[in-house]
Short mmCIF file of C-alpha atoms and ligand atoms in Angstrom, two decimals:
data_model
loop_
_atom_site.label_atom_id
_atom_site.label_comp_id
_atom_site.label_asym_id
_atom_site.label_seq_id
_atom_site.Cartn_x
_atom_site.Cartn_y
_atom_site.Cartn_z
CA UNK N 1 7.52 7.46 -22.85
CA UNK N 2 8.77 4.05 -21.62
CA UNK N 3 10.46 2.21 -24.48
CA UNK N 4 8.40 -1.05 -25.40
CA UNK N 5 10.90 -3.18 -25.28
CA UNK N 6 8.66 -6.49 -25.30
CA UNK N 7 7.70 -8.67 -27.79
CA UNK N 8 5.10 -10.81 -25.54
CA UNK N 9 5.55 -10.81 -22.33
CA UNK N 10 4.27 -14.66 -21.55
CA UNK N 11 7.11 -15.97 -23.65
CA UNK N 12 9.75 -13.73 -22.14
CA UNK N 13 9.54 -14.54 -18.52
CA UNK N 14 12.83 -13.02 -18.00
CA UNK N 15 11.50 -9.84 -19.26
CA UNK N 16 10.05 -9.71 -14.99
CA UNK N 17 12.73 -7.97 -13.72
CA UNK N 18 11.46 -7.62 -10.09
CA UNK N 19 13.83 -7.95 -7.43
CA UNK N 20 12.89 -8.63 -4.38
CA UNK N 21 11.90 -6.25 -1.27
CA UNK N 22 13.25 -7.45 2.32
CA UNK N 23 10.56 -6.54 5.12
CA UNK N 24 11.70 -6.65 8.65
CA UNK N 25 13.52 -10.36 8.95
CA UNK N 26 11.12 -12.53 7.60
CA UNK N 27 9.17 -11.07 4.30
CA UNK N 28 10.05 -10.24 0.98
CA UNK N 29 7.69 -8.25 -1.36
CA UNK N 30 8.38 -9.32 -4.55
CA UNK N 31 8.79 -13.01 -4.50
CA UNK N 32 6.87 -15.89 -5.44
CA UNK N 33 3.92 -14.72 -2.91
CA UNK N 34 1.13 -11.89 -3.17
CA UNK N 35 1.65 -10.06 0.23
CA UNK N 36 -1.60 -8.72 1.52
CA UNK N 37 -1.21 -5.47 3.66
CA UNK N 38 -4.69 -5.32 5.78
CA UNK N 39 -5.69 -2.97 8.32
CA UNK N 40 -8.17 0.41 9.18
CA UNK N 41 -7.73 3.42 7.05
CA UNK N 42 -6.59 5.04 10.49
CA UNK N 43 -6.04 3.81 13.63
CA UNK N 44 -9.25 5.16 15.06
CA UNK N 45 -8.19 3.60 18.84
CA UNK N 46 -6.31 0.56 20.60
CA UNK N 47 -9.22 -1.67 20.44
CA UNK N 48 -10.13 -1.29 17.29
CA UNK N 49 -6.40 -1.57 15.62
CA UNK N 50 -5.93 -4.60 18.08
CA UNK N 51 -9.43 -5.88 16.95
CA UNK N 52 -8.41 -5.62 13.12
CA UNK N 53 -4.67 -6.61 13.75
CA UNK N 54 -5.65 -9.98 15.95
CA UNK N 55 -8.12 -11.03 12.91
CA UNK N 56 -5.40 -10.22 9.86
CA UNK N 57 -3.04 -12.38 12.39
CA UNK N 58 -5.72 -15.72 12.96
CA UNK N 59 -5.82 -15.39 9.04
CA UNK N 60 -2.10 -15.73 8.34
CA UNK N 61 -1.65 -12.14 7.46
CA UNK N 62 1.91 -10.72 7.68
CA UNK N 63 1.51 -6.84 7.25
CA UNK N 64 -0.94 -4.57 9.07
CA UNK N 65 -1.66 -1.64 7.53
CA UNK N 66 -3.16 1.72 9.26
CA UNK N 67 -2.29 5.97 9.71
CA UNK N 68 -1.51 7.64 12.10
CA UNK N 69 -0.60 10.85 10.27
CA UNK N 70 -3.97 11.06 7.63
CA UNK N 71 -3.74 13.33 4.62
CA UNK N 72 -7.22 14.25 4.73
CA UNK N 73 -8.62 16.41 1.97
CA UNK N 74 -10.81 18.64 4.55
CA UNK N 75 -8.82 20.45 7.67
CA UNK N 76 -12.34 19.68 9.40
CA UNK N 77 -11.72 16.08 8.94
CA UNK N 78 -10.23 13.51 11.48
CA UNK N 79 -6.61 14.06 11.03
CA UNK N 80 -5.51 10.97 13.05
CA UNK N 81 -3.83 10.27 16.65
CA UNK N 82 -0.37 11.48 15.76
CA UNK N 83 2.80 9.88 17.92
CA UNK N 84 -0.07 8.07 19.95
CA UNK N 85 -1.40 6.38 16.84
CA UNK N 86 2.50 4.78 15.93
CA UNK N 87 2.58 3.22 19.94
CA UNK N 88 -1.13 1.56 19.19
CA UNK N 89 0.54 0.01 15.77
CA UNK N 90 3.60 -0.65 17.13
CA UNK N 91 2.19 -1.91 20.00
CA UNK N 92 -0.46 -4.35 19.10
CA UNK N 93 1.38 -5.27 15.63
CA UNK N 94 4.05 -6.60 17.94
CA UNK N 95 1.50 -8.54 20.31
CA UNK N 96 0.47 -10.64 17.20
CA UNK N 97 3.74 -10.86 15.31
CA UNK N 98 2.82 -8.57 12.55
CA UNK N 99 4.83 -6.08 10.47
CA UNK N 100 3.44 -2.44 10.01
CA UNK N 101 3.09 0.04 7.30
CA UNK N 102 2.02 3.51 8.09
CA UNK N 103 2.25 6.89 6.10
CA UNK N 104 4.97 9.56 6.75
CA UNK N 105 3.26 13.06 5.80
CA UNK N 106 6.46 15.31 6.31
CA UNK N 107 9.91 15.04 6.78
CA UNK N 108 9.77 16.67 10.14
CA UNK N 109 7.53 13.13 11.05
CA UNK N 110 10.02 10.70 9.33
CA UNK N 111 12.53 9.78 12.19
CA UNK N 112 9.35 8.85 14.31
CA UNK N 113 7.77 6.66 11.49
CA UNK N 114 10.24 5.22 10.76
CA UNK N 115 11.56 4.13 14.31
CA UNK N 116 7.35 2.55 14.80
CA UNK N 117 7.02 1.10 11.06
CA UNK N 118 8.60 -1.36 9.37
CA UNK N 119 7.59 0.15 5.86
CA UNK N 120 7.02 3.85 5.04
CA UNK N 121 4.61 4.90 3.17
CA UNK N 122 4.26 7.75 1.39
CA UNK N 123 0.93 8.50 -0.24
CA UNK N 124 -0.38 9.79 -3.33
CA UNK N 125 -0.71 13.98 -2.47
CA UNK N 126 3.15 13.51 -1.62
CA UNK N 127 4.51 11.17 -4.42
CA UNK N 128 6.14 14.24 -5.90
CA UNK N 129 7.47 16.13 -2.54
CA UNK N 130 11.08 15.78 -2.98
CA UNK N 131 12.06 16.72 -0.04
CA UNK N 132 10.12 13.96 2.14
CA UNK N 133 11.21 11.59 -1.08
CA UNK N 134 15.33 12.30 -0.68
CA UNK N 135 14.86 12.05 3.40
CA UNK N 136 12.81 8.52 2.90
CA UNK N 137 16.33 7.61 1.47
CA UNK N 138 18.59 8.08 3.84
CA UNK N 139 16.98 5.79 5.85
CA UNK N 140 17.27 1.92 6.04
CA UNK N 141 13.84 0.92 5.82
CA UNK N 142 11.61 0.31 2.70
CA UNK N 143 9.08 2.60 1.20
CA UNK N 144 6.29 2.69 -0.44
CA UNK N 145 5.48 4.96 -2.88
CA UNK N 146 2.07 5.07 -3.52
CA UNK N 147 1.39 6.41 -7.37
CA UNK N 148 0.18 10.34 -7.43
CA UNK N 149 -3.69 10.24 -8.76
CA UNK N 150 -2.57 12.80 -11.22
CA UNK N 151 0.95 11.21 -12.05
CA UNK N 152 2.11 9.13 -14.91
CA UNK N 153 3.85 6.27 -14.36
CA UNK N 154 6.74 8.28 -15.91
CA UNK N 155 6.78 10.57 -13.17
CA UNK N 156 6.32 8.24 -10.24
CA UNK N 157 9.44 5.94 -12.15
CA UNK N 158 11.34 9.22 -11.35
CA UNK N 159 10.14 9.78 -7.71
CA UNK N 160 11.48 6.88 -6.81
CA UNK N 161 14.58 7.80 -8.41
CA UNK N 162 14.68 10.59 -5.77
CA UNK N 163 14.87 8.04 -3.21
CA UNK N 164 17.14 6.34 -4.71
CA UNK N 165 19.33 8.69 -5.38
CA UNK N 166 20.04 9.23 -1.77
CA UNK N 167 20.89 5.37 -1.25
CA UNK N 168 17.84 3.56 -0.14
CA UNK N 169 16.27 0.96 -2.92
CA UNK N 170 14.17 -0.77 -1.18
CA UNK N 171 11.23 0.56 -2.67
CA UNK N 172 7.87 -0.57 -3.20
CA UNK N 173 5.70 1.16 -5.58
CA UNK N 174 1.72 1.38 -5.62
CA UNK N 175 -0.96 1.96 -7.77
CA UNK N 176 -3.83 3.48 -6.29
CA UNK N 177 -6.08 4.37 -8.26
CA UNK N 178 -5.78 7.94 -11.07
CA UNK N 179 -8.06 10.83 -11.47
CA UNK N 180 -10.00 10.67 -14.87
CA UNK N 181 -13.06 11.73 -16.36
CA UNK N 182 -15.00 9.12 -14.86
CA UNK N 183 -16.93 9.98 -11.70
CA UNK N 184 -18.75 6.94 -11.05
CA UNK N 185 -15.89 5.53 -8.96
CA UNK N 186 -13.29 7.45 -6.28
CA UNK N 187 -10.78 6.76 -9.04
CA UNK N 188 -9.51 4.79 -11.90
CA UNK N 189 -7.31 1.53 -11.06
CA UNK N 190 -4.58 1.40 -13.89
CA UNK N 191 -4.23 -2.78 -14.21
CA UNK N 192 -2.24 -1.52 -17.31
CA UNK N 193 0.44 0.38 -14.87
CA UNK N 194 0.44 -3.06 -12.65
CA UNK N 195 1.99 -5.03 -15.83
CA UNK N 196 4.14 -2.09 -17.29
CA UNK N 197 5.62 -1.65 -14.16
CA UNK N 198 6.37 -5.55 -14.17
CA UNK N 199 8.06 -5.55 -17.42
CA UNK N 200 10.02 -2.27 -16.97
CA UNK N 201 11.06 -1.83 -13.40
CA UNK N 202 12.94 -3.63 -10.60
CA UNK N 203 10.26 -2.68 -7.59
CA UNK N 204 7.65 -4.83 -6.49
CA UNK N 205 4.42 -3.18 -6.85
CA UNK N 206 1.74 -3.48 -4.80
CA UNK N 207 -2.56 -2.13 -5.94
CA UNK N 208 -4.57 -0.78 -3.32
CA UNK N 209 -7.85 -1.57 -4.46
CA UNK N 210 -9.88 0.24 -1.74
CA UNK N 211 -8.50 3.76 -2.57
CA UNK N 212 -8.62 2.97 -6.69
CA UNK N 213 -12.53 2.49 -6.08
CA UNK N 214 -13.54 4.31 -3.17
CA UNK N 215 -16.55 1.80 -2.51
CA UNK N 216 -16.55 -1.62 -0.61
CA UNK N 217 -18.54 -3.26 -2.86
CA UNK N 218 -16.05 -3.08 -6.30
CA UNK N 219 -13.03 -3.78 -3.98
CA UNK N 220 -12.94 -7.93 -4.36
CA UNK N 221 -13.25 -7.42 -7.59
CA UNK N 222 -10.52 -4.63 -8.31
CA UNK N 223 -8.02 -7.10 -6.10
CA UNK N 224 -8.70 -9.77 -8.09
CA UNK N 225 -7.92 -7.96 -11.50
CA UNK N 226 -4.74 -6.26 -9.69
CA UNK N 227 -3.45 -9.92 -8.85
CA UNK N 228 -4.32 -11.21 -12.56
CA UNK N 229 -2.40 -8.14 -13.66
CA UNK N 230 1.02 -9.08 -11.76
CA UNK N 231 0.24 -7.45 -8.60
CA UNK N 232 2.71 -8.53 -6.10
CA UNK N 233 0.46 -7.24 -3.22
CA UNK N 234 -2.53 -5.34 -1.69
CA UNK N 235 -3.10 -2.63 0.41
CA UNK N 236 -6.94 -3.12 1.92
CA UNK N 237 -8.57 -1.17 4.39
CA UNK N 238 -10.87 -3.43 6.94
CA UNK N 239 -12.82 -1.92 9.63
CA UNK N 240 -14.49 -3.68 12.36
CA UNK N 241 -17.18 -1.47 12.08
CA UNK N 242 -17.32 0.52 8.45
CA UNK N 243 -20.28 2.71 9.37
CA UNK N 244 -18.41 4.23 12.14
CA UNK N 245 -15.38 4.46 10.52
CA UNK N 246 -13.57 7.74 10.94
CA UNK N 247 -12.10 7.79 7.39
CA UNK N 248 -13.07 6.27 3.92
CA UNK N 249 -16.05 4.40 5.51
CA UNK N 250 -17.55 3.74 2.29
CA UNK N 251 -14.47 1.80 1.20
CA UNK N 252 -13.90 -0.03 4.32
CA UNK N 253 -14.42 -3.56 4.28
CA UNK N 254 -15.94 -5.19 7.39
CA UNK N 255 -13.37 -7.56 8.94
CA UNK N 256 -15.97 -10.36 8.61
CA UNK N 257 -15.07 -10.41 4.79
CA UNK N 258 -11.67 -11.07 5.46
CA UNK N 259 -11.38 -14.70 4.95
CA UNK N 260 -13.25 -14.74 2.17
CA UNK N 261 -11.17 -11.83 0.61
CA UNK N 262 -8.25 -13.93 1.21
CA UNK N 263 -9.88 -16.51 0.09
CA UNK N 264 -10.94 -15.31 -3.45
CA UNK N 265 -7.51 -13.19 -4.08
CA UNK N 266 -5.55 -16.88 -3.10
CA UNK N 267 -7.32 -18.21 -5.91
CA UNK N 268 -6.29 -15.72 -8.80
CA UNK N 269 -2.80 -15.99 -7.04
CA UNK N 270 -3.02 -19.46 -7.72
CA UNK N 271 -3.89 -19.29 -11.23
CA UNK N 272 -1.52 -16.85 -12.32
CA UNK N 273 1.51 -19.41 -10.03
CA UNK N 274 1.78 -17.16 -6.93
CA UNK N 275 0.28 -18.19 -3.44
CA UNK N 276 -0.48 -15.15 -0.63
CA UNK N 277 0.54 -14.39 2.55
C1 PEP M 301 -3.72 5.54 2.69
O1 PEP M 301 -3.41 4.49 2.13
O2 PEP M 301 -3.86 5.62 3.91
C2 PEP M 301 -3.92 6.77 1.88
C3 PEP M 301 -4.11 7.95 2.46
O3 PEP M 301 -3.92 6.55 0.55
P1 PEP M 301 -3.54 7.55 -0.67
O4 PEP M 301 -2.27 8.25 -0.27
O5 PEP M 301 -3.37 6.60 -1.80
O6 PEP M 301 -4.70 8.46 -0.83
MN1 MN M 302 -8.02 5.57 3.42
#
């Protein structure tokens, strides 16, 4: 159990005690901005990441998000372009100035991420692989730890302990969405992790409101509650064509709503003192 050690919270602003993530040269998670990490669920193929990545650029995005490596629940399922996937990323991230964040499934894969990314991620079925968590930190890049769907927040506190451990903190958690009884949804976003972890942990932590819903048209909505929350970022799939998306179609937001998703999230950044980028 994490100790309550607040008496209320908006009259103890010291009680945040994020400190701040350095991306690449020029971004820190963590900070006075909401970082917004856009991008396909995988990279399907160059044109489409390099459609996707030229739009989150026009927009003012920073981060691009897509995988390479996908942890798919069915073996039948598209299981992503491999090494060929992290040259597209790399590749068209760097034609438009953009930072990248793509998921490292095993350790045997990490040296190759991590030379293509500039943030690994590890996702939810691996939050409690130790081995993949102790090799993230030997490495000098940041990583984020997305939340396991059937972890506490106790639990994930302590996986990134693991990385830790082995000398890399720059770590940036993210809640994703939990299993729990209710079906109506892909999964439950816990906005009451979002301000625990504010109040009890150094990491930035960032919601990823496509995953925590599983449908495009509750997404807007679960960003904007993340952001009210204390979220100090987003992780949002975007497709330039969701029907023919390879993976998590349904939750794929066309890239058409992107400047109106920026838009609407600026605004709840702005009324909780934050802007985005
Ligand atoms: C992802 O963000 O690409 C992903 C696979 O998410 P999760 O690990 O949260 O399921
Ligand atoms: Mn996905």
């Amino acid at each position: 159990m994490i100790p309550n050690n607040m008496i209320w919270a908006d009259d103890n602003p010291e009680m945040a005690l994020t400190k701040p993530v350095r991306v690449g040269n020029s971004l820190t998670v963590g900070g006075q901005d909401v970082i917004l990490m856009t991008g396909p669920c995988s990279v399907e193929s160059y044109d489409q990441t390099r459609t996707v990545a030229q739009e989150v650029a026009r927009l003012g995005g920073r981060v691009l998000r897509g995988g390479a490596y996908k942890p798919r629940t069915s073996p039948y399922s598209f299981q992503g372009l491999g090494r060929e996937g992290l040259e597209i990323l790399r590749a068209v991230a760097d034609e438009f100035d953009l930072l990248v964040v793509t998921e490292a499934l095993g350790v045997e894969q990490l040296p190759l991420v991590a030379e293509y990314t500039d943030i690994i991620q590890i996702g939810s079925r691996n939050m409690q692989h130790y081995p993949l968590l102790w090799a993230a930190g030997e490495f000098d890049k940041p990583v984020l730890l997305k939340r396991g769907f059937m972890s506490t927040v106790d639990e994930w506190l302590k996986a990134a302990e693991h990385i830790s451990s082995r000398g890399n903190d720059r770590i940036v958690l993210c809640e994703r969405g939990i299993r729990s009884f209710e079906t109506a949804t892909r999964n439950t976003l816990d906005t009451n992790a979002i301000a625990l972890i504010k109040q009890t942990s150094p990491y930035p932590i960032l919601a990823d409101p496509s995953h925590a819903t599983g449908r495009a048209d509750l997404v807007f909505a679960a960003a904007r509650a993340a952001v009210a929350a204390g979220a100090d970022g987003l992780l949002v799939e975007f497709h330039n064509n969701p029907a023919e998306a390879l993976s998590d179609a349904d939750q794929a937001l066309p890239l058409a709503a992107l400047a109106r998703f920026r838009d609407e999230v600026g605004k709840v950044a702005q009324a909780v003192g934050r802007g985005i980028r």
